[in-house]
XYZ file of C-alpha atoms in Angstrom:
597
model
C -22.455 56.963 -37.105
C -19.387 58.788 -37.525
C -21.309 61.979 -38.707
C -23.398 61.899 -35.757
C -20.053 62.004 -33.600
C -18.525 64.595 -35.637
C -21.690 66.651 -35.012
C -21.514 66.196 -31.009
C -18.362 67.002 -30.812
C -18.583 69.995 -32.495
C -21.604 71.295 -30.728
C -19.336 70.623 -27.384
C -16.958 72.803 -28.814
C -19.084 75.000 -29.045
C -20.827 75.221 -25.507
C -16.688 74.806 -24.207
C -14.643 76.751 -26.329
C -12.651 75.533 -29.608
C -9.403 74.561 -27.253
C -11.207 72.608 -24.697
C -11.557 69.779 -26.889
C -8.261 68.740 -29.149
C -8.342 65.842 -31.775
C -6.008 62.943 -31.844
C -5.527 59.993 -34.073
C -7.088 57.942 -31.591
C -9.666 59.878 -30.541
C -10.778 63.140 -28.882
C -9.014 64.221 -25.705
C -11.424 66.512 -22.835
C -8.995 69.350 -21.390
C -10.978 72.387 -19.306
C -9.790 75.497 -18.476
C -9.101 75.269 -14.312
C -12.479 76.275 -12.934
C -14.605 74.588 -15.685
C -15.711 71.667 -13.530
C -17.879 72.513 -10.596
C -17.244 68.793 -9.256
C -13.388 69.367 -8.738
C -13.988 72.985 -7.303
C -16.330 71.542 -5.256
C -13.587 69.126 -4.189
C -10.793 71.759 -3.859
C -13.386 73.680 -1.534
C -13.370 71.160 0.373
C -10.109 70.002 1.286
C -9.500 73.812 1.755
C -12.048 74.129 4.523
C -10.289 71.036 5.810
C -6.949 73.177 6.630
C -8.549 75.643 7.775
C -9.999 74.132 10.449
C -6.918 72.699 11.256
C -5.643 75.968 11.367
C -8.540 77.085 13.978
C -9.608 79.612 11.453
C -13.810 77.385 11.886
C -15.387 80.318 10.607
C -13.522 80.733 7.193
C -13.663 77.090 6.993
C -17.687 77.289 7.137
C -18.039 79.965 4.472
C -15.970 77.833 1.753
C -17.824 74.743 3.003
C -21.225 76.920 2.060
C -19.916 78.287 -0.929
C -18.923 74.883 -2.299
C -21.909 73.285 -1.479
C -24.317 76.190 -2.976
C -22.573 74.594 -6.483
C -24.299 71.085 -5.646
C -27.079 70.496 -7.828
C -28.606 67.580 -6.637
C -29.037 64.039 -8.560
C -30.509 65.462 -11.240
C -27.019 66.178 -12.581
C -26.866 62.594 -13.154
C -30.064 61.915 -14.160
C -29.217 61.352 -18.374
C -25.938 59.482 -17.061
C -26.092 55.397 -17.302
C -23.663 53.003 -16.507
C -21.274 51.483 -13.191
C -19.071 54.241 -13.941
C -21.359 57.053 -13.540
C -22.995 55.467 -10.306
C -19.660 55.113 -8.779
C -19.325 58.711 -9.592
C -22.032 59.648 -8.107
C -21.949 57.793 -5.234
C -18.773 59.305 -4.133
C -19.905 62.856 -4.974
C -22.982 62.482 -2.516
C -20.852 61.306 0.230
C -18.584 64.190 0.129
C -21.295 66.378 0.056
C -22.782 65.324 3.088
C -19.568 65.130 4.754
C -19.063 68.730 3.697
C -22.214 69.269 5.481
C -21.891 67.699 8.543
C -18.598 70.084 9.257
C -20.373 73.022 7.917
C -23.480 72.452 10.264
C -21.043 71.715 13.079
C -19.100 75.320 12.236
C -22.922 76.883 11.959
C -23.783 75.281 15.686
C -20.989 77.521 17.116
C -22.043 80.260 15.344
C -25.667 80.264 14.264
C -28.930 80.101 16.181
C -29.348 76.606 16.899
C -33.176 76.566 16.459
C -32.738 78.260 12.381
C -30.615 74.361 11.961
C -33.195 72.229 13.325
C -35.620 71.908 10.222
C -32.211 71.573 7.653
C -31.313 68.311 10.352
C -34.535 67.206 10.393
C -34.710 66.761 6.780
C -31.254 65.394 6.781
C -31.785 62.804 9.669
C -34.978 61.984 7.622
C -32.949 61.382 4.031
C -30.253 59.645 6.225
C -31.708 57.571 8.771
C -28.703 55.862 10.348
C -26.462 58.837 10.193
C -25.008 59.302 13.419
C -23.618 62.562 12.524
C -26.253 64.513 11.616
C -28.122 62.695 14.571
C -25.381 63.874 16.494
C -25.973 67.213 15.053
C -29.533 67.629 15.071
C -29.781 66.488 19.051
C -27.349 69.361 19.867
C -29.489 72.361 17.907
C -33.056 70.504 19.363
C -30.690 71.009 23.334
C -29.907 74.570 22.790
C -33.486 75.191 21.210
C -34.947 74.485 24.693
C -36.428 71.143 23.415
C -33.951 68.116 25.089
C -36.989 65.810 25.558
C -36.906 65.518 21.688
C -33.184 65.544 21.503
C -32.922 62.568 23.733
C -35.756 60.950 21.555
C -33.945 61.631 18.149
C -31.304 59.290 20.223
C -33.853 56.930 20.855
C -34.962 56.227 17.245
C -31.361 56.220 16.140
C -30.617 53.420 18.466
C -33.706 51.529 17.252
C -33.232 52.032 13.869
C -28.908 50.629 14.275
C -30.641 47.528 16.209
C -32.809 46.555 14.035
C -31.422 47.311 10.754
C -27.623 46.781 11.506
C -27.710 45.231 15.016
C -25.510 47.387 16.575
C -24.835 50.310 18.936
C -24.554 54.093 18.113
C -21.241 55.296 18.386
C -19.133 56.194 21.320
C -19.691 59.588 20.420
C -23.116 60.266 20.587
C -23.392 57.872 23.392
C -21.920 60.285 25.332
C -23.982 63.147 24.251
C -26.942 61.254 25.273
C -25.358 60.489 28.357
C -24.759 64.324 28.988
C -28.263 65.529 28.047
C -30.165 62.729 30.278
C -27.509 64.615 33.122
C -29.361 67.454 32.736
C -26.167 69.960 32.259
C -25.967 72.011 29.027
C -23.437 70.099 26.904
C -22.320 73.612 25.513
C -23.174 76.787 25.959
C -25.451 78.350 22.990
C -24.651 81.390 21.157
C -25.379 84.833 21.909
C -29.262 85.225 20.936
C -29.073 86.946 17.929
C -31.295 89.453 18.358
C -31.054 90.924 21.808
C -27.646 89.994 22.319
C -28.287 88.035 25.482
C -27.641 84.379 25.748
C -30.405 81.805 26.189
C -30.992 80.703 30.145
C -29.480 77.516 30.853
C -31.717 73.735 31.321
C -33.065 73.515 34.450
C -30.638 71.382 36.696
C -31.995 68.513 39.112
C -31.503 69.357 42.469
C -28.901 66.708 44.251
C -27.040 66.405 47.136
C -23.756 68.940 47.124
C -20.743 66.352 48.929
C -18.654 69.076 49.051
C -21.030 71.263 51.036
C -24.627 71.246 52.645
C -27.287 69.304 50.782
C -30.532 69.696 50.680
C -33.047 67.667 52.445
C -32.483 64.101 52.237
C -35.160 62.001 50.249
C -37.153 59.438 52.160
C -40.372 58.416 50.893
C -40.470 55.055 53.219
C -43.854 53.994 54.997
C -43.416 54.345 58.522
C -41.580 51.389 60.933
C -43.607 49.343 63.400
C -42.706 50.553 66.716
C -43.121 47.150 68.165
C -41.334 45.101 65.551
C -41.136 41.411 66.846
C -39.722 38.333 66.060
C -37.404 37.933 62.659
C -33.397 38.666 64.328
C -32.039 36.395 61.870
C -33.447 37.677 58.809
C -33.387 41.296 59.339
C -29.261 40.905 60.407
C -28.977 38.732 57.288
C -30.704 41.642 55.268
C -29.084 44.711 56.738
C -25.645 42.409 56.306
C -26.350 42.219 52.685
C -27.665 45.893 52.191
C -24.791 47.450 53.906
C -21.327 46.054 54.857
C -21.611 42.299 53.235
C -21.396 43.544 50.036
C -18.198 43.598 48.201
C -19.588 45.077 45.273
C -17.266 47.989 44.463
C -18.234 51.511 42.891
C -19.696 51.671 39.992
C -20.824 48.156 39.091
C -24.145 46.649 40.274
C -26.638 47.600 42.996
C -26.846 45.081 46.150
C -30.301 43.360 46.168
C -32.053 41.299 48.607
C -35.049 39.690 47.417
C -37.632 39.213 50.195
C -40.550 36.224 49.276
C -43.320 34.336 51.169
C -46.899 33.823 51.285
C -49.819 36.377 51.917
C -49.840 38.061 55.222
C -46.231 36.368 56.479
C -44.991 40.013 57.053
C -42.435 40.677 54.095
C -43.105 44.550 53.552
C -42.985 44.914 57.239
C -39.648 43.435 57.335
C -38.654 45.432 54.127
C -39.380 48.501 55.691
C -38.335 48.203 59.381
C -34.775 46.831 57.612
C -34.600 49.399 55.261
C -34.862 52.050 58.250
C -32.269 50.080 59.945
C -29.653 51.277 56.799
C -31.041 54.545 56.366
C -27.755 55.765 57.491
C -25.953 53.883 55.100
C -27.372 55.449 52.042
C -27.036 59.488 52.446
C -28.478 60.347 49.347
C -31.851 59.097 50.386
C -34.584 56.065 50.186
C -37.041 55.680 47.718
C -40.144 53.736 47.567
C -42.343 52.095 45.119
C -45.559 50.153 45.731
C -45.951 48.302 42.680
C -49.299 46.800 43.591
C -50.571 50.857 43.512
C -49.861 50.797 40.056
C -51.360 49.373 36.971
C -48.975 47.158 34.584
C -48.857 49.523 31.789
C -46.649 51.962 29.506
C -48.633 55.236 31.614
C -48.429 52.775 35.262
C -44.309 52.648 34.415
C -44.488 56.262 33.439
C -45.958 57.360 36.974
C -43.687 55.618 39.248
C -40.533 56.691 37.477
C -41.752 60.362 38.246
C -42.511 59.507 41.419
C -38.427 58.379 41.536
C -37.025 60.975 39.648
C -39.581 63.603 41.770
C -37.287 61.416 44.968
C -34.350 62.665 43.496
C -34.855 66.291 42.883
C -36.655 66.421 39.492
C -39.686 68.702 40.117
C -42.934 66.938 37.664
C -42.621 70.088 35.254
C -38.740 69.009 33.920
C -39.625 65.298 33.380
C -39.607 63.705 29.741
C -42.958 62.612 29.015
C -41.965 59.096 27.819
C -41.245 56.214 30.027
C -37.948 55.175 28.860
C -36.464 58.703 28.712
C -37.873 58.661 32.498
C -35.772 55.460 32.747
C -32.739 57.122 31.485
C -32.866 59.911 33.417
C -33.067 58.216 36.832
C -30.598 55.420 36.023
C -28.587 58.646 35.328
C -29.239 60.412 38.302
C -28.788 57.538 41.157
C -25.700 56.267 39.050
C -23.294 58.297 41.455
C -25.533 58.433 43.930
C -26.170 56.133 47.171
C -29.482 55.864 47.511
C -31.827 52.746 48.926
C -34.410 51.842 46.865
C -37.504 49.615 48.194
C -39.467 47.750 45.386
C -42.872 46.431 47.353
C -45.388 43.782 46.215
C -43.800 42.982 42.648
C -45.513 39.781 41.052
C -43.453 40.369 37.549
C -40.027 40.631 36.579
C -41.037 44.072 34.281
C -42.174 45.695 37.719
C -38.829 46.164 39.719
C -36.518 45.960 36.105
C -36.832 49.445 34.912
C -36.251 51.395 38.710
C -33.542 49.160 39.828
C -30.628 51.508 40.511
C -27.726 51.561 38.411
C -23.792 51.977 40.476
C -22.725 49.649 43.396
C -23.243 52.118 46.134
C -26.848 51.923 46.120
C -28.832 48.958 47.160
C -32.364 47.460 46.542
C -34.968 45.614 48.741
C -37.501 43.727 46.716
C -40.441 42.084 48.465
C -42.135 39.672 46.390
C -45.079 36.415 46.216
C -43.352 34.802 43.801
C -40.201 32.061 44.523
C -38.756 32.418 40.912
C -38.252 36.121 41.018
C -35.011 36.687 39.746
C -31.935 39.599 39.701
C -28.289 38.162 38.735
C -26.812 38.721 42.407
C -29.205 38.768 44.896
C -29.602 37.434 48.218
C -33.051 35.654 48.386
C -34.579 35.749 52.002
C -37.774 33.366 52.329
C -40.339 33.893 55.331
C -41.827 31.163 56.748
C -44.567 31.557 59.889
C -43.513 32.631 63.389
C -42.411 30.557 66.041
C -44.364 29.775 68.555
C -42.573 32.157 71.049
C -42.755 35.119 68.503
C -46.345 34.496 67.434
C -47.329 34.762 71.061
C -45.618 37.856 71.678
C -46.991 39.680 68.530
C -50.453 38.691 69.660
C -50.205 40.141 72.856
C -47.993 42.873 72.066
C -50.002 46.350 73.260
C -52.158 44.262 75.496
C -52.001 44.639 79.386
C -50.579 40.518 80.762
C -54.049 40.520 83.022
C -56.013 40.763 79.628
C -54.716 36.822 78.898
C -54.262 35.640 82.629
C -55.864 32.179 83.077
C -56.786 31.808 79.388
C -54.175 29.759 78.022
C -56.425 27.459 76.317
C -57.957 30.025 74.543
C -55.025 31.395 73.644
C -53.887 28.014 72.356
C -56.846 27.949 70.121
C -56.344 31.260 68.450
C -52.794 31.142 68.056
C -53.622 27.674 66.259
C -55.988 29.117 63.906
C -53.405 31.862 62.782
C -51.194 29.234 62.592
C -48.074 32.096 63.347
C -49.351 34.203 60.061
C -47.996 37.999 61.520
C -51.021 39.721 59.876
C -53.659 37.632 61.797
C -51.790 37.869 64.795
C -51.889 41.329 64.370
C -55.391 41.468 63.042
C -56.191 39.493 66.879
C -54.594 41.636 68.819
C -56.223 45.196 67.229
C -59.554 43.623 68.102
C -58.403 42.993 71.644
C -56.530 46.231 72.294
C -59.534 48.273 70.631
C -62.657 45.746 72.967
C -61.050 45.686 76.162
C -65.061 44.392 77.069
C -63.842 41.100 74.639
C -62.491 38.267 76.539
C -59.915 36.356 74.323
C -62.852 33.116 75.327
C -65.159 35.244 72.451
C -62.389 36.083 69.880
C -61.293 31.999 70.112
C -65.003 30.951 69.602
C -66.084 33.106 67.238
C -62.575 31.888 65.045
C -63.397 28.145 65.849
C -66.507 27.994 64.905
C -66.332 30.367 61.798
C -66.322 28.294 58.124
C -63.948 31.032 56.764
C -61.697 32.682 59.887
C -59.564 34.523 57.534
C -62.885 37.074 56.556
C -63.022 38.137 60.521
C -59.559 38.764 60.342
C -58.898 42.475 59.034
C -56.015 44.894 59.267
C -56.085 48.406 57.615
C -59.509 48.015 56.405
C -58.794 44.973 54.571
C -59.397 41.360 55.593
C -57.184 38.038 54.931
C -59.677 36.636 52.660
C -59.481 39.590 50.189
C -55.844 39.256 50.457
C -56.353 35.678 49.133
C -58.078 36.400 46.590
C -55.999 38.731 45.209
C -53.184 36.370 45.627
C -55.042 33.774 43.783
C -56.497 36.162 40.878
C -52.820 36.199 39.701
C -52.897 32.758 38.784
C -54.153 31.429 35.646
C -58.165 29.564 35.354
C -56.327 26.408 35.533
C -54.316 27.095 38.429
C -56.908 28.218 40.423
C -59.031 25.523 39.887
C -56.312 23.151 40.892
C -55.939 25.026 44.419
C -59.349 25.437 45.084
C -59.494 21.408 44.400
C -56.279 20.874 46.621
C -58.764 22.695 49.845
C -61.595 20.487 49.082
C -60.798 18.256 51.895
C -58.115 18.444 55.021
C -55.392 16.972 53.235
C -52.454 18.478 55.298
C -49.407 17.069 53.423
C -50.072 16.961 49.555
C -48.077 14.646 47.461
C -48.144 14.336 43.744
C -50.373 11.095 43.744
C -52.951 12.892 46.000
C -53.264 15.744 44.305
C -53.437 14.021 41.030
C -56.854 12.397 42.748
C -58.084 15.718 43.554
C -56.905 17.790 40.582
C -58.240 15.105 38.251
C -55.212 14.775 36.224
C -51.993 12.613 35.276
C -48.799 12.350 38.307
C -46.992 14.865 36.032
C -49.458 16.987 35.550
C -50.056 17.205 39.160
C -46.162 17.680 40.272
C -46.290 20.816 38.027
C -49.097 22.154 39.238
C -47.928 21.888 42.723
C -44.378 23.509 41.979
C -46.188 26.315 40.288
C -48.740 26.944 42.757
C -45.121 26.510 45.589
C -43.340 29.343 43.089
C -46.507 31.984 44.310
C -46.189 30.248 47.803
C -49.621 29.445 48.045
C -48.070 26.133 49.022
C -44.802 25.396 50.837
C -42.662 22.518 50.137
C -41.419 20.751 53.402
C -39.427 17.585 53.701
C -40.875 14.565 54.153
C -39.399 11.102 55.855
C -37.413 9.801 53.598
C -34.199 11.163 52.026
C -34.830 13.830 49.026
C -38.665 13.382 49.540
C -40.690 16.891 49.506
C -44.463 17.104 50.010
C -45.911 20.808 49.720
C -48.260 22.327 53.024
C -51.417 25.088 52.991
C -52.096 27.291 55.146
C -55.018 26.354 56.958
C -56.365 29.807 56.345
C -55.909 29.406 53.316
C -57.579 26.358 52.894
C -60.841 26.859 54.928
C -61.049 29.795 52.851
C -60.847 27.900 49.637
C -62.971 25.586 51.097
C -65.681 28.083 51.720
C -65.587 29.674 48.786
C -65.620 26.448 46.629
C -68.566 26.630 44.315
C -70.761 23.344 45.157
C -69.941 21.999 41.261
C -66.377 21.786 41.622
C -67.014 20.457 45.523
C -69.350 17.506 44.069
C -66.949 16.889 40.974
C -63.376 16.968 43.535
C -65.773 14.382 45.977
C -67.037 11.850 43.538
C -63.424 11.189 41.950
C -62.267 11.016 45.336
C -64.972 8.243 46.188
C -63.924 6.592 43.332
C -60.219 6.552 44.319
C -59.000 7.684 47.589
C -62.175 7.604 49.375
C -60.102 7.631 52.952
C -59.215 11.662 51.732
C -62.941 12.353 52.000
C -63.391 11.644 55.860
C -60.651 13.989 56.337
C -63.640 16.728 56.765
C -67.322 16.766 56.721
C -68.803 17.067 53.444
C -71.593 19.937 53.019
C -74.104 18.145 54.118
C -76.364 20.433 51.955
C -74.958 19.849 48.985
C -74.311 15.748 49.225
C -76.636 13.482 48.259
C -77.285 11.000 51.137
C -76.203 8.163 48.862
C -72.790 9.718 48.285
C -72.459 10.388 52.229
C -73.251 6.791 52.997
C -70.198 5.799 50.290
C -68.179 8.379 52.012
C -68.933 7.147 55.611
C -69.591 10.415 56.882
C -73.199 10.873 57.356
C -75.143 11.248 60.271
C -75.451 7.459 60.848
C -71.584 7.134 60.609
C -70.967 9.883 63.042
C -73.448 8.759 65.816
C-alpha cells in the first residue's frame, strides 16, 4: 500500500515539478506555483471583473469575465472525483460560473448584437429552467432581435414553471421588464447594427390618446342608442350614478362595474347601451364593446375579441401577440392608465367578461347578463323586471300616429296582456303596426289570442321570441330543461316547491333547487308571497305557452298522469291536448267535452 503511494506521488511530481510537492513527517503537503490552479484564477478573474464594473470600466470587465470562463471545462473535470467534499466543490464552482455568465452576457447585451446571444440563452434558460437571470437576459436579446412576442412568452413559461414547481412569483425585476415590453416601448435602445452601422428601427408603438396635446380619434365601437328610449328613469340614473360620479374608487385600483341581469327580451342590452352613451363623456379615452354571444367559448373565441379590444385601443391586427393571454396582457396594459368604458353584452359565464375587464379605477364596465349569480367583487347589480303598465303602453305605441289606437282599448288591453310588459314584444307589436298601417290593432290582438305559441309571431331583427327561448333554455343542463318544460305543462301561475315537486316528479328538495337554479337564469322570478319570508317563483306567460307548445306529447302524458294521481285540481288549470289524451284520462281530469258543456 505504501509503495503504491510512494509511486503516485512521485508521478505527481513529476507532471508538477519536484517543489510543488514537499514531504513531511506527517504526510505530503500540495503547494503550486501562483497560476497552477485554473479554479482560483478562475476565481481571481472574477472578483476582478467585479471592480471593474464598479469602476464603470463594463467592457474590461466583460473580457476578463470571457477569458476566465474560456478556462471552464465543464463537469467532466469532476467526473473521477467521489465524495461530499468534491460535490460541494463542485457545486460552488458551477454557481460561480454561471454567475460569471450572467454579468458577462449582460456586458455583451450593451455591446454585442443581441440576436448572436439568443441561441447561448436559449441553451442556458433550457439547462436552468427557473433562472430568472438568464430569463431576464434572454427576453431582452429576443426584444432587440425584433421578436417581443417570444420574449413576453419566455416570461410566461418562467412564471409557470416558479408556480408550479416553487409556488411563487418571478422577481420584482423581471416583473418589470415584462411590464415594459407588454407597453410596447423599447426597454433600451439596441446597439449600433454591426454591419452597416445604423441602429435597428424601434417596436412599433400603439397609438393612444396624447393628454398633453391632440389625440387621435376617440374609440367607440358601441351599437347605436334607441332614439325613442322609454320607460327605465330609475335604473338608468342608478347606472350612470355608479359608472360615473358614485364611485369612490380612486386611481389606480379597480374598475367600477354594474352588472345588468333579467330574463330574455326584458331590454338589458338596450339599457346597457343607451346608459353607456349617457357617460360617453365621462370616459375620454373611448368605449369598447364586446358581444360575447358572437363568439364561441374557446382559446381562438378569447383570442378574437381581445384583438378586437386591443384593435379599440390603437393596436393595428399586424402588432398583436398571437396568444390569448399575451393579448390579455397587453390590453390590461394599455387601458391601465387609460379611462375607457367597456360594455361586456350577453355573458352567460364568469370566463366571458374575466379576461377584458379593465384594469385602473378610472375606467368602468357595464355587464349585461341572464344569469342572477354572476359575480365581480364590487359591483352594483341592477335587475330588470317587466314594464309598468304606463311604460309598456307607451313603447307599444311609440312611432304610431294616436288615431291608429283610438276606440280600441280593449284590444289594446289584450295585447299588452299577452306581452305581459316584455320591451322586445312590445316592440316586436309595434314594428308590425308602424310597417301595416292596413292592420287594425283588432287583427294583431286576435291573431296573438288565439295563437298556441304567441312568442313565434313575435320577431324583432329577424329573430323571433321563441328562438330567443330556446337559446335561453339550451344553456341549461337535460335535467333542467326537462324540469321547466314540466313546470309549463299546465297554467300554474305561482309555483311553490310542493307543486313543482308534483310536476317535476321529484322529492320537496329536489324541487326547491331546481326552482332556484332555473330563478339564477331568470327563467323564473321569485316574488313574495302572503306570509312573512314566503317566496314562490312566476313564468312568463310567453314563456310558458311556448314551453307548452313545444312539449313533446311523452313528457305532456307523463307530467298529466302524476298530476292525476296527486294534484289533479293543477290539471283543469288548462285544457289538455285533446289529441293526445285518452278520453279515460280526460274524464279523471274533468276536462273533457262532457265537463265543459
Amino acid at each position: 500500500m505504501f509503495a503504491q503511494i510512494h509511486s503516485r506521488i512521485s508521478s505527481l511530481r513529476h507532471l508538477l515539478g519536484a517543489k510543488t510537492i514537499q514531504t513531511f513527517p506527517s504526510g505530503y503537503s500540495l503547494t503550486p506555483s501562483p497560476g497552477a490552479i485554473d479554479a482560483k484564477v478562475f476565481e481571481e478573474e472574477v472578483s476582478r471583473a467585479i471592480e471593474l464594473r464598479a469602476a464603470g470600466r463594463q467592457g474590461e470587465a466583460t473580457a476578463v469575465l470571457r477569458t476566465g470562463l474560456g478556462r471552464w471545462r465543464g463537469q467532466a473535470a469532476f467526473q473521477h472525483l467521489e465524495g461530499e467534499a468534491f460535490d460541494r466543490e463542485a457545486s460552488r464552482l458551477e454557481e460561480l460560473r454561471i454567475f460569471a455568465l450572467e454579468h458577462r452576457i449582460e456586458g455583451d447585451l450593451e455591446t454585442r448584437d443581441a440576436a448572436e446571444l439568443v441561441p447561448e440563452l436559449v441553451d442556458l434558460v433550457a439547462a436552468h429552467p427557473t433562472h430568472e437571470r438568464l430569463h431576464h437576459h434572454l427576453m431582452l436579446a429576443l426584444d432587440r432581435s425584433g421578436r417581443r412576442s417570444d420574449a413576453l412568452n419566455v416570461y410566461l413559461g418562467l412564471q409557470r414553471r416558479l408556480a408550479d414547481e416553487l409556488g411563487t412569483d418571478p422577481a420584482a425585476d423581471i416583473q418589470h421588464l415584462y411590464q415594459k415590453l407588454l407597453s410596447m416601448d423599447r426597454v433600451v435602445t439596441a446597439p449600433a447594427d454591426q454591419q452597416s452601422g445604423r441602429a435597428r428601427p424601434p417596436a412599433a408603438t400603439a397609438a393612444r390618446p396624447d393628454r398633453g396635446g391632440p389625440a387621435g380619434p376617440v374609440t367607440n365601437q358601441l351599437p347605436p342608442d334607441i332614439p325613442d328610449f322609454i320607460g327605465r328613469g330609475w335604473e338608468s340614473r342608478r347606472i350612470v350614478d355608479a359608472l360615473t360620479t358614485g364611485s369612490t374608487t380612486r386611481m389606480d385600483t379597480a374598475a367600477r362595474t354594474v352588472i345588468i341581469n333579467g330574463m330574455t327580451g326584458v331590454g338589458k342590452s338596450a339599457l346597457a347601451v343607451h346608459t353607456a352613451h349617457l357617460t360617453r363623456d365621462s370616459f375620454p379615452d373611448g368605449q369598447l364593446y364586446v358581444d360575447a354571444s358572437a363568439f364561441p367559448r374557446t382559446e381562438e373565441g378569447l383570442r378574437d375579441v381581445l384583438g378586437r379590444l386591443l384593435h379599440g385601443v390603437g393596436v393595428p391586427e399586424e402588432e398583436q401577440p398571437g396568444s390569448w393571454p399575451l393579448r390579455q396582457d397587453l390590453y390590461r396594459s394599455l387601458v391601465a392608465s387609460r379611462s375607457v368604458m367597456v360594455l361586456i353584452d350577453n355573458v352567460t359565464e364568469p370566463d366571458d367578461m374575466r379576461a377584458v375587464i379593465p384594469t385602473g379605477g378610472s375606467s368602468a364596465v357595464c355587464i349585461t347578463t341572464q344569469v342572477s349569480s354572476l359575480a365581480v367583487d364590487g359591483a352594483v347589480r341592477v335587475p330588470l323586471d317587466v314594464l309598468g303598465a304606463e311604460d309598456a303602453g307607451a313603447l307599444l305605441s311609440s312611432g304610431l300616429s294616436p288615431e291608429r289606437l283610438e276606440s280600441q282599448g280593449r284590444q289594446l288591453e289584450e295585447v299588452l296582456a299577452v306581452c305581459g310588459g316584455l320591451p322586445v314584444a312590445l316592440r316586436a307589436v309595434g314594428n308590425v303596426l308602424a310597417a301595416r298601417p292596413h292592420w287594425s290593432l283588432e287583427r294583431v290582438a286576435s291573431s296573438l289570442t288565439c295563437a298556441q305559441d304567441p312568442a313565434s309571431l313575435l320577431s324583432l331583427l329577424g329573430r323571433s321570441l321563441a328562438e330567443a327561448f330556446d337559446e335561453a333554455c339550451g344553456r341549461l343542463t337535460e335535467e333542467s330543461r326537462c324540469a321547466l318544460s314540466a313546470l309549463a305543462a299546465f297554467d300554474v301561475e305561482r309555483l311553490t316547491p310542493a307543486t313543482a315537486a308534483v310536476l317535476i316528479g321529484c322529492s320537496g328538495a329536489s324541487a326547491a333547487t331546481h326552482l332556484d337554479e332555473l330563478a339564477d337564469r331568470n327563467l323564473l322570478r321569485p316574488v313574495r308571497a302572503g306570509l312573512p319570508r314566503r317566496w314562490v317563483y312566476v313564468m312568463h306567460a310567453l314563456l310558458r305557452t311556448h314551453l307548452h307548445a313545444t312539449l313533446p306529447d311523452s313528457q305532456y302524458l307523463t307530467v298529466l298522469g302524476r298530476a292525476l294521481r296527486e294534484a289533479p285540481h293543477l290539471v283543469r288549470r288548462r285544457p289538455p291536448r285533446y289529441g293526445a289524451v285518452p278520453d279515460e284520462l280526460l274524464a279523471v281530469a274533468g276536462g273533457g267535452p262532457s265537463a265543459t258543456g
